[in-house]
Amino acid sequence: MTLGKVVGTVVATRKEATLDGLKFMVVRAVDPEGRETGGHVVAADAVGAGPGEMVLIATGSSARQTVATQNRPCDAVIMAIVDSWEIGGVDKYRKD
Amino acid sequence: MTLGKVVGTVVATRKEATLDGLKFMVVRAVDPEGRETGGHVVAADAVGAGPGEMVLIATGSSARQTVATQNRPCDAVIMAIVDSWEIGGVDKYRKD
Amino acid sequence: MTLGKVVGTVVATRKEATLDGLKFMVVRAVDPEGRETGGHVVAADAVGAGPGEMVLIATGSSARQTVATQNRPCDAVIMAIVDSWEIGGVDKYRKD
Amino acid sequence: MTLGKVVGTVVATRKEATLDGLKFMVVRAVDPEGRETGGHVVAADAVGAGPGEMVLIATGSSARQTVATQNRPCDAVIMAIVDSWEIGGVDKYRKD
Amino acid sequence: MTLGKVVGTVVATRKEATLDGLKFMVVRAVDPEGRETGGHVVAADAVGAGPGEMVLIATGSSARQTVATQNRPCDAVIMAIVDSWEIGGVDKYRKD
């Protein structure tokens, strides 16, 4: 999985029918220090994530192993909202 | 998924038989600011996308989860045409 | 999928038994302008491609969705021989 | 698989239900000389790895082929704790 | 697939149970000229490869399509030992 920060949303009305109801978020990748790396991905939201939240992203076929994304043409999913992480015992991020 | 812009088409008459009827588009990757990144992919079209349109691309096995691409040797699909996206509440792209 | 040019062949007699009869080609990646990018892949041939031909490559599990590669430990396949492609209405490649 | 060193943990209480009980570790990639490469991944732990340990990571659908991760939206798993490795007969890492 | 050279081995006694008996090799990536590229992967061995040999590596779910790796958390496999390859009719590698 990769760490990321939700920064935006994508609207698409013309799409594969099975995608109806899925929410697509723009997520910027962050490194273990919490810095944005410059990378990004558009991910389906399986957990009700909102702008500014730190999340975990699963990609590939694993992105289809959620109730929201099963059997859909979706290759990236937000499957968890991050509360905190630590590196070497030092908090690098903690949700307010 | 990744954001991209449809810029061209590929013609291939000699191919795996199951690919008959699929349309292959050249799609340039764009970043969340709407700038081309230099990357590209050839994607099958599942939604009737045309030149100049911004689209979402799903790759890997997820690219086979559309009616058009199921069970075919296809690893990238246009599964949505983008109407708009925003970053931090600011529109970065809006279809005319 | 990615665009590529067939430039060579790989011979391997000691291999997983299911790979017998498959032909492995060295394929150099090309960009939408038809220039080699420096990347390459070794791909199984599902369509009878020859040296110098421009082809489409599918990777990952999608590489196993051809008659030739099904259920085999093969992660890249030539699934089409390219006749031509255009970008913005301008031919970038056309087979002789 | 890739070699990595466990350096931290991620806490996420709001997540896809099937992920309950899985432990997510921050793993820094190391090269065959044992040097950190700058890359990292968040991986589910299938073997009880702890901070500082060198591990093997499997990604993609292969990350779901463990008892702990089966059918879950997880694209990276620690599936082995490394005791040692050698390059050209020279030990590059040996666990204390 | 990618071309690589077997350069070492990894020992791991604590691992997912299904991995027992699998041999993990450190493989350096080589380009079509036979030069090491700087990349590497740890791959399971399905064909009895030894140090110094040039091999083909399959990754992702395709790495599980061998007798040795089926249903195991393994995302890279040596599925062939290379005898030789040529580029443009010129031998770039030939096994002694």
CSV table of N, CA and C in Angstrom, one decimal, chain B residues 9-16 19 24-26 40 42, chain C residues 1-6 27-28 30-32 34 45 47-50 52-58 77-87 91-96:
chain,number,residue,atom,x,y,z
B,9,THR,N,-5.0,7.4,-32.3
B,9,THR,CA,-5.6,6.1,-32.4
B,9,THR,C,-4.5,5.2,-33.1
B,10,VAL,N,-4.6,3.9,-32.7
B,10,VAL,CA,-3.7,2.9,-33.3
B,10,VAL,C,-4.5,1.9,-34.1
B,11,VAL,N,-4.1,1.6,-35.3
B,11,VAL,CA,-4.7,0.6,-36.1
B,11,VAL,C,-3.9,-0.7,-36.2
B,12,ALA,N,-4.5,-1.8,-36.0
B,12,ALA,CA,-3.8,-3.1,-36.0
B,12,ALA,C,-4.8,-4.2,-36.5
B,13,THR,N,-4.6,-4.7,-37.7
B,13,THR,CA,-5.5,-5.7,-38.2
B,13,THR,C,-5.1,-7.1,-37.8
B,14,ARG,N,-3.8,-7.3,-37.7
B,14,ARG,CA,-3.3,-8.7,-37.3
B,14,ARG,C,-3.2,-8.7,-35.8
B,15,LYS,N,-4.1,-9.4,-35.1
B,15,LYS,CA,-4.1,-9.4,-33.6
B,15,LYS,C,-4.8,-10.6,-33.1
B,16,GLU,N,-4.7,-10.8,-31.8
B,16,GLU,CA,-5.5,-11.9,-31.1
B,16,GLU,C,-6.9,-11.7,-31.5
B,19,LEU,N,-9.7,-9.5,-29.9
B,19,LEU,CA,-9.6,-8.1,-29.8
B,19,LEU,C,-10.4,-7.4,-30.9
B,24,PHE,N,-8.3,1.1,-30.1
B,24,PHE,CA,-7.1,1.4,-29.3
B,24,PHE,C,-6.8,2.9,-29.4
B,25,MET,N,-6.7,3.6,-28.3
B,25,MET,CA,-6.4,5.0,-28.3
B,25,MET,C,-5.1,5.3,-27.7
B,26,VAL,N,-4.4,6.3,-28.2
B,26,VAL,CA,-3.2,6.8,-27.6
B,26,VAL,C,-3.6,7.9,-26.6
B,40,HIS,N,2.7,8.1,-21.5
B,40,HIS,CA,1.5,7.8,-22.4
B,40,HIS,C,1.2,6.3,-22.2
B,42,VAL,N,-1.3,3.1,-24.5
B,42,VAL,CA,-2.3,2.8,-25.5
B,42,VAL,C,-3.4,2.0,-24.7
C,1,MET,N,-1.7,-0.8,-22.9
C,1,MET,CA,-0.7,-1.5,-23.8
C,1,MET,C,0.4,-0.5,-24.1
C,2,THR,N,1.5,-1.0,-24.6
C,2,THR,CA,2.6,-0.1,-25.0
C,2,THR,C,3.0,-0.4,-26.4
C,3,LEU,N,3.5,0.6,-27.1
C,3,LEU,CA,4.0,0.4,-28.4
C,3,LEU,C,5.4,-0.1,-28.4
C,4,GLY,N,5.8,-1.0,-29.3
C,4,GLY,CA,7.2,-1.4,-29.2
C,4,GLY,C,7.6,-1.9,-30.6
C,5,LYS,N,8.9,-2.1,-30.8
C,5,LYS,CA,9.5,-2.6,-32.0
C,5,LYS,C,10.2,-3.9,-31.7
C,6,VAL,N,9.9,-4.9,-32.5
C,6,VAL,CA,10.6,-6.2,-32.3
C,6,VAL,C,12.0,-6.1,-32.8
C,27,VAL,N,11.6,-6.7,-27.4
C,27,VAL,CA,10.9,-5.6,-27.9
C,27,VAL,C,11.3,-4.3,-27.3
C,28,ARG,N,11.7,-3.4,-28.1
C,28,ARG,CA,12.1,-2.0,-27.6
C,28,ARG,C,10.9,-1.2,-27.5
C,30,VAL,N,8.7,2.2,-27.8
C,30,VAL,CA,8.7,3.4,-28.6
C,30,VAL,C,7.7,4.4,-28.1
C,31,ASP,N,7.9,5.6,-28.2
C,31,ASP,CA,6.9,6.6,-27.8
C,31,ASP,C,6.0,7.0,-28.9
C,32,PRO,N,5.0,7.8,-28.7
C,32,PRO,CA,4.0,8.1,-29.7
C,32,PRO,C,4.6,8.8,-30.9
C,34,GLY,N,7.3,7.5,-32.2
C,34,GLY,CA,7.9,6.4,-32.9
C,34,GLY,C,9.4,6.3,-32.5
C,45,ASP,N,5.2,-14.2,-28.2
C,45,ASP,CA,4.6,-13.8,-29.4
C,45,ASP,C,3.3,-14.6,-29.6
C,47,VAL,N,1.0,-13.6,-32.1
C,47,VAL,CA,0.5,-13.2,-33.4
C,47,VAL,C,1.4,-13.4,-34.6
C,48,GLY,N,2.6,-14.0,-34.4
C,48,GLY,CA,3.5,-14.2,-35.5
C,48,GLY,C,4.2,-12.9,-35.9
C,49,ALA,N,4.7,-12.2,-35.0
C,49,ALA,CA,5.4,-10.9,-35.3
C,49,ALA,C,6.8,-11.2,-35.7
C,50,GLY,N,7.4,-10.4,-36.5
C,50,GLY,CA,8.8,-10.6,-37.0
C,50,GLY,C,9.6,-9.4,-36.7
C,52,GLY,N,11.6,-6.1,-36.7
C,52,GLY,CA,11.4,-4.8,-37.3
C,52,GLY,C,9.9,-4.3,-37.2
C,53,GLU,N,9.0,-5.2,-36.9
C,53,GLU,CA,7.6,-4.8,-36.9
C,53,GLU,C,7.3,-4.0,-35.6
C,54,MET,N,6.4,-3.1,-35.7
C,54,MET,CA,5.8,-2.4,-34.6
C,54,MET,C,4.7,-3.2,-34.0
C,55,VAL,N,4.6,-3.3,-32.7
C,55,VAL,CA,3.6,-4.2,-32.1
C,55,VAL,C,3.0,-3.5,-30.9
C,56,LEU,N,1.9,-4.1,-30.4
C,56,LEU,CA,1.3,-3.7,-29.1
C,56,LEU,C,1.7,-4.8,-28.1
C,57,ILE,N,2.0,-4.4,-26.9
C,57,ILE,CA,2.4,-5.4,-25.8
C,57,ILE,C,1.4,-5.2,-24.7
C,58,ALA,N,0.8,-6.3,-24.2
C,58,ALA,CA,0.0,-6.3,-23.0
C,58,ALA,C,0.8,-7.0,-21.9
C,77,VAL,N,3.0,-10.0,-23.6
C,77,VAL,CA,2.7,-10.7,-24.8
C,77,VAL,C,2.5,-9.7,-25.9
C,78,ILE,N,3.0,-10.1,-27.1
C,78,ILE,CA,2.6,-9.3,-28.3
C,78,ILE,C,1.3,-9.8,-28.8
C,79,MET,N,0.2,-8.9,-28.6
C,79,MET,CA,-1.1,-9.3,-29.0
C,79,MET,C,-1.6,-8.7,-30.2
C,80,ALA,N,-0.8,-7.8,-30.9
C,80,ALA,CA,-1.2,-7.2,-32.1
C,80,ALA,C,0.0,-6.6,-32.8
C,81,ILE,N,-0.1,-6.7,-34.2
C,81,ILE,CA,0.9,-6.1,-35.0
C,81,ILE,C,0.3,-4.8,-35.5
C,82,VAL,N,1.1,-3.7,-35.3
C,82,VAL,CA,0.5,-2.3,-35.6
C,82,VAL,C,0.7,-2.0,-37.1
C,83,ASP,N,-0.4,-1.6,-37.7
C,83,ASP,CA,-0.4,-1.1,-39.1
C,83,ASP,C,0.0,0.3,-39.2
C,84,SER,N,-0.6,1.1,-38.3
C,84,SER,CA,-0.3,2.6,-38.3
C,84,SER,C,-0.9,3.2,-37.0
C,85,TRP,N,-0.4,4.4,-36.7
C,85,TRP,CA,-1.0,5.2,-35.7
C,85,TRP,C,-0.9,6.6,-36.0
C,86,GLU,N,-1.8,7.4,-35.5
C,86,GLU,CA,-1.8,8.8,-35.7
C,86,GLU,C,-2.0,9.6,-34.4
C,87,ILE,N,-1.4,10.8,-34.3
C,87,ILE,CA,-1.6,11.7,-33.2
C,87,ILE,C,-2.1,13.0,-33.7
C,91,ASP,N,-0.2,11.1,-39.2
C,91,ASP,CA,0.4,9.8,-39.2
C,91,ASP,C,1.8,9.8,-38.6
C,92,LYS,N,2.0,9.0,-37.5
C,92,LYS,CA,3.3,8.9,-36.9
C,92,LYS,C,4.0,7.7,-37.3
C,93,TYR,N,3.3,6.7,-37.8
C,93,TYR,CA,3.8,5.4,-38.2
C,93,TYR,C,2.9,4.8,-39.2
C,94,ARG,N,3.4,4.2,-40.3
C,94,ARG,CA,2.6,3.5,-41.2
C,94,ARG,C,3.5,2.4,-41.8
C,95,LYS,N,3.0,1.1,-41.6
C,95,LYS,CA,3.8,0.0,-42.1
C,95,LYS,C,3.9,0.0,-43.6
C,96,ASP,N,5.1,-0.4,-44.1
C,96,ASP,CA,5.3,-0.4,-45.5
C,96,ASP,C,4.4,-1.4,-46.2
